Short mmCIF file of C-alpha atoms in Angstrom, two decimals:
data_model
loop_
_atom_site.label_atom_id
_atom_site.label_comp_id
_atom_site.label_asym_id
_atom_site.label_seq_id
_atom_site.Cartn_x
_atom_site.Cartn_y
_atom_site.Cartn_z
CA ALA V 154 75.28 42.37 143.93
CA ILE V 155 76.63 43.98 147.08
CA GLN V 156 73.96 44.16 149.76
CA LEU V 157 73.83 47.03 152.22
CA THR V 158 72.02 46.57 155.52
CA GLN V 159 71.20 49.65 157.56
CA SER V 160 70.34 49.59 161.23
CA PRO V 161 68.13 50.59 162.75
CA SER V 162 65.36 50.82 160.14
CA SER V 163 63.74 53.54 162.22
CA LEU V 164 64.82 55.63 165.13
CA SER V 165 63.04 58.02 167.49
CA ALA V 166 65.11 60.77 169.03
CA SER V 167 64.86 64.26 170.47
CA VAL V 168 66.35 67.57 169.43
CA GLY V 169 69.88 67.75 170.81
CA ASP V 170 70.41 63.97 170.90
CA ARG V 171 73.42 62.27 169.39
CA VAL V 172 72.41 59.50 167.00
CA SER V 173 74.20 56.98 164.85
CA VAL V 174 73.10 54.90 161.87
CA THR V 175 75.12 51.94 160.72
CA CYS V 176 75.50 50.43 157.26
CA ARG V 177 76.99 46.97 156.80
CA ALA V 178 78.09 45.73 153.39
CA SER V 179 78.04 42.12 152.24
CA GLN V 180 81.59 42.53 150.92
CA GLY V 181 84.41 45.00 151.35
CA LEU V 182 83.97 48.46 149.85
CA SER V 183 87.22 50.13 150.90
CA SER V 184 85.85 53.68 151.34
CA ALA V 185 83.41 53.66 148.43
CA LEU V 186 80.36 54.58 150.47
CA ALA V 187 78.10 57.65 150.53
CA TRP V 188 75.31 58.88 152.79
CA TYR V 189 72.18 60.75 151.71
CA GLN V 190 69.39 62.58 153.50
CA GLN V 191 65.88 62.61 152.07
CA ARG V 192 63.16 64.81 153.45
CA PRO V 193 59.51 63.98 152.61
CA GLY V 194 58.60 64.90 149.06
CA LYS V 195 62.14 65.95 148.19
CA ALA V 196 65.04 64.47 146.26
CA PRO V 197 67.88 62.91 148.24
CA LYS V 198 70.79 65.14 149.18
CA LEU V 199 74.39 63.98 149.36
CA LEU V 200 75.82 64.41 152.85
CA ILE V 201 79.01 62.37 152.89
CA SER V 202 81.14 60.82 150.16
CA ASP V 203 84.06 58.37 150.39
CA ALA V 204 82.80 57.20 153.79
CA SER V 205 83.93 60.27 155.73
CA ASN V 206 84.19 63.27 153.40
CA LEU V 207 81.66 65.91 154.43
CA GLU V 208 80.16 67.62 151.40
CA SER V 209 80.39 71.38 151.07
CA GLY V 210 77.56 73.16 152.86
CA VAL V 211 76.63 70.19 155.05
CA PRO V 212 76.63 71.09 158.76
CA SER V 213 79.59 69.81 160.76
CA ARG V 214 77.28 67.96 163.17
CA PHE V 215 77.14 65.25 160.47
CA SER V 216 80.08 62.87 160.27
CA GLY V 217 80.85 59.56 158.64
CA SER V 218 83.29 56.84 159.57
CA GLY V 219 84.28 53.32 158.67
CA SER V 220 85.86 51.34 155.89
CA GLY V 221 85.65 47.84 154.50
CA THR V 222 82.25 46.47 155.49
CA ASP V 223 81.13 48.59 158.45
CA PHE V 224 80.20 52.25 158.24
CA THR V 225 78.52 54.77 160.52
CA LEU V 226 76.72 58.07 160.03
CA THR V 227 76.61 60.16 163.20
CA ILE V 228 74.66 63.32 163.93
CA SER V 229 76.18 64.93 166.99
CA SER V 230 73.27 67.13 168.07
CA LEU V 231 69.96 66.65 166.30
CA GLN V 232 68.25 69.70 164.88
CA PRO V 233 64.59 69.87 163.83
CA GLU V 234 65.54 69.85 160.13
CA ASP V 235 67.46 66.56 160.56
CA PHE V 236 64.33 64.46 160.95
CA ALA V 237 64.31 62.64 157.63
CA THR V 238 65.24 59.32 156.04
CA TYR V 239 68.91 58.45 155.57
CA TYR V 240 70.36 56.09 152.97
CA CYS V 241 73.81 54.64 152.45
CA GLN V 242 75.03 53.81 148.94
CA GLN V 243 78.01 51.80 147.71
CA PHE V 244 79.91 52.70 144.57
CA ASN V 245 82.63 50.07 144.78
CA ALA V 246 81.08 47.97 142.02
CA TYR V 247 78.10 47.65 139.72
CA PRO V 248 75.29 47.35 140.31
CA ILE V 249 75.31 50.42 142.51
CA THR V 250 73.19 49.62 145.55
CA PHE V 251 71.52 51.48 148.40
CA GLY V 252 70.67 50.51 151.93
CA GLN V 253 66.99 50.16 152.74
CA GLY V 254 66.92 53.47 154.60
CA THR V 255 66.70 54.63 158.21
CA ARG V 256 63.77 56.83 159.16
CA LEU V 257 64.66 59.30 161.89
CA GLU V 258 61.59 60.52 163.75
CA ILE V 259 60.96 63.03 166.48
CA LYS V 260 60.37 61.49 169.92
CA GLU L 288 74.40 76.42 139.97
CA VAL L 289 73.88 72.82 138.88
CA GLN L 290 70.35 72.12 137.69
CA LEU L 291 68.83 68.85 136.50
CA LEU L 292 65.29 69.06 135.16
CA GLU L 293 63.47 65.85 134.28
CA SER L 294 60.51 65.58 131.96
CA GLY L 295 58.48 62.92 130.19
CA GLY L 296 56.83 61.12 133.08
CA GLY L 297 53.18 60.14 133.04
CA LEU L 298 50.61 57.36 133.13
CA VAL L 299 51.03 54.45 130.73
CA GLN L 300 49.60 50.97 130.42
CA PRO L 301 51.65 47.81 130.98
CA GLY L 302 53.68 46.94 127.89
CA GLU L 303 53.81 50.51 126.62
CA SER L 304 56.86 52.76 126.22
CA LEU L 305 57.92 56.11 127.64
CA ARG L 306 60.96 58.34 127.13
CA LEU L 307 62.33 60.42 129.97
CA SER L 308 64.63 63.38 129.42
CA CYS L 309 66.80 65.43 131.72
CA ALA L 310 68.06 68.91 130.86
CA ALA L 311 71.35 69.64 132.60
CA SER L 312 72.93 73.01 133.26
CA GLY L 313 75.48 74.66 135.50
CA PHE L 314 78.33 72.25 134.83
CA THR L 315 80.29 70.82 131.91
CA PHE L 316 77.83 68.06 131.04
CA SER L 317 80.15 66.31 128.59
CA SER L 318 82.75 65.71 131.31
CA TYR L 319 80.62 63.71 133.74
CA ALA L 320 78.93 60.35 133.95
CA MET L 321 75.19 60.51 134.52
CA SER L 322 72.65 58.10 135.95
CA TRP L 323 69.00 57.43 136.63
CA VAL L 324 67.82 56.41 140.09
CA ARG L 325 64.21 55.54 140.90
CA GLN L 326 62.04 55.33 143.97
CA ALA L 327 58.78 53.39 144.07
CA PRO L 328 56.01 54.97 146.16
CA GLY L 329 56.88 54.67 149.83
CA LYS L 330 60.00 52.61 149.08
CA GLY L 331 63.76 53.07 149.00
CA LEU L 332 66.15 54.14 146.29
CA GLU L 333 67.10 51.91 143.36
CA TRP L 334 69.84 52.67 140.86
CA VAL L 335 68.58 52.07 137.32
CA SER L 336 71.26 52.94 134.77
CA ALA L 337 74.47 54.87 134.20
CA ILE L 338 76.29 56.25 131.16
CA SER L 339 79.88 57.40 130.87
CA SER L 340 80.82 60.93 129.92
CA SER L 341 81.64 59.83 126.35
CA ALA L 342 78.52 57.64 126.13
CA TYR L 343 80.79 54.74 125.25
CA ASN L 344 79.91 52.75 128.36
CA THR L 345 76.44 52.06 129.69
CA TYR L 346 75.30 50.04 132.69
CA TYR L 347 71.92 48.75 133.78
CA ALA L 348 70.27 47.18 136.79
CA ASP L 349 69.18 43.61 136.11
CA SER L 350 65.56 44.67 136.67
CA VAL L 351 65.60 46.88 133.55
CA LYS L 352 68.27 45.30 131.36
CA GLY L 353 66.96 44.68 127.85
CA ARG L 354 63.98 46.99 128.33
CA PHE L 355 65.53 50.38 129.13
CA THR L 356 68.15 52.30 127.14
CA ILE L 357 70.13 55.23 128.50
CA SER L 358 71.61 57.81 126.15
CA ARG L 359 72.96 61.33 126.18
CA ASP L 360 73.29 64.26 123.80
CA SER L 361 76.21 66.40 124.90
CA SER L 362 75.46 68.99 122.21
CA GLU L 363 72.17 69.68 123.98
CA ASN L 364 73.21 68.77 127.54
CA THR L 365 70.46 66.19 127.72
CA LEU L 366 70.23 62.76 129.34
CA ASN L 367 67.56 60.33 128.17
CA LEU L 368 66.00 57.09 129.31
CA GLN L 369 63.97 55.09 126.80
CA MET L 370 61.71 52.71 128.69
CA ASN L 371 60.04 49.89 126.78
CA SER L 372 57.81 47.00 127.85
CA LEU L 373 56.88 48.84 131.03
CA ARG L 374 55.58 46.87 134.00
CA ALA L 375 53.61 47.80 137.08
CA GLU L 376 56.79 47.41 139.14
CA ASP L 377 58.44 50.19 137.12
CA THR L 378 56.07 52.67 138.76
CA ALA L 379 58.29 55.16 140.56
CA ILE L 380 59.72 58.63 140.69
CA TYR L 381 62.70 58.70 138.34
CA TYR L 382 65.58 60.96 139.31
CA CYS L 383 68.26 62.23 136.97
CA VAL L 384 71.54 62.30 138.87
CA LYS L 385 75.08 63.45 138.21
CA GLY L 386 77.66 60.76 138.76
CA GLY L 387 77.66 56.99 138.94
CA LEU L 388 80.48 55.36 137.02
CA PRO L 389 80.42 53.92 139.61
CA ASP L 390 80.46 56.87 141.92
CA TYR L 391 78.35 58.77 144.39
CA PHE L 392 75.61 61.09 143.18
CA ASP L 393 76.34 64.71 144.02
CA TYR L 394 73.38 66.38 142.32
CA TRP L 395 69.78 65.20 141.88
CA GLY L 396 66.88 66.48 139.83
CA GLN L 397 63.45 66.94 141.37
CA GLY L 398 62.20 63.71 139.79
CA THR L 399 59.46 62.76 137.36
CA LEU L 400 56.70 60.29 138.20
CA VAL L 401 56.09 57.28 135.99
CA THR L 402 52.93 55.30 136.67
CA VAL L 403 52.33 52.00 134.91
CA SER L 404 48.75 50.88 135.36
CA SER L 405 45.84 49.56 133.36
#
């Protein structure tokens, strides 16, 4: 199975900060990677598909980049509603796998 | 508006069975692959199973293979997950999700909690 390793596992930041989360795959994915946001007690929400495609309705401060084995989710200017847990997911091959998550907390 | 509404969760003892259902609306159900994803309390996301739009192809995580069966009824826009021989480690919120063949998951239900405990 393809392993996804996110870093950092947790991150403290302030409103207005620029933050990045990385996701490294154990083998090449091309662009078959998605990013999700999960707020406490809620279902995950798709933010980015195909490594860099911003989903409709997702604020433009979110962006995704990368291909192959190294991917990055960037939030350009943190807003209060962005404090949540973020997961990457690969869909290059079965079994579909997720990263372990990155918890973004308010500093 | 796409809606996915899970039902069937609850408390069962180890070794027992449970059947989850998901009622889908707001899209052409018969045209899309569907999946189940679970999340143990305080843990990350784990893909469980996927089924193609025609139901011809099904896929399972190793952790549930041979115990869980995914199915769909396109006449009723319903996705099902039959879970047998349940274990404590199957305790989780189970999400019905659109997509996964393999693909990203663009819509998620609110989840249904399955607790396996004696």
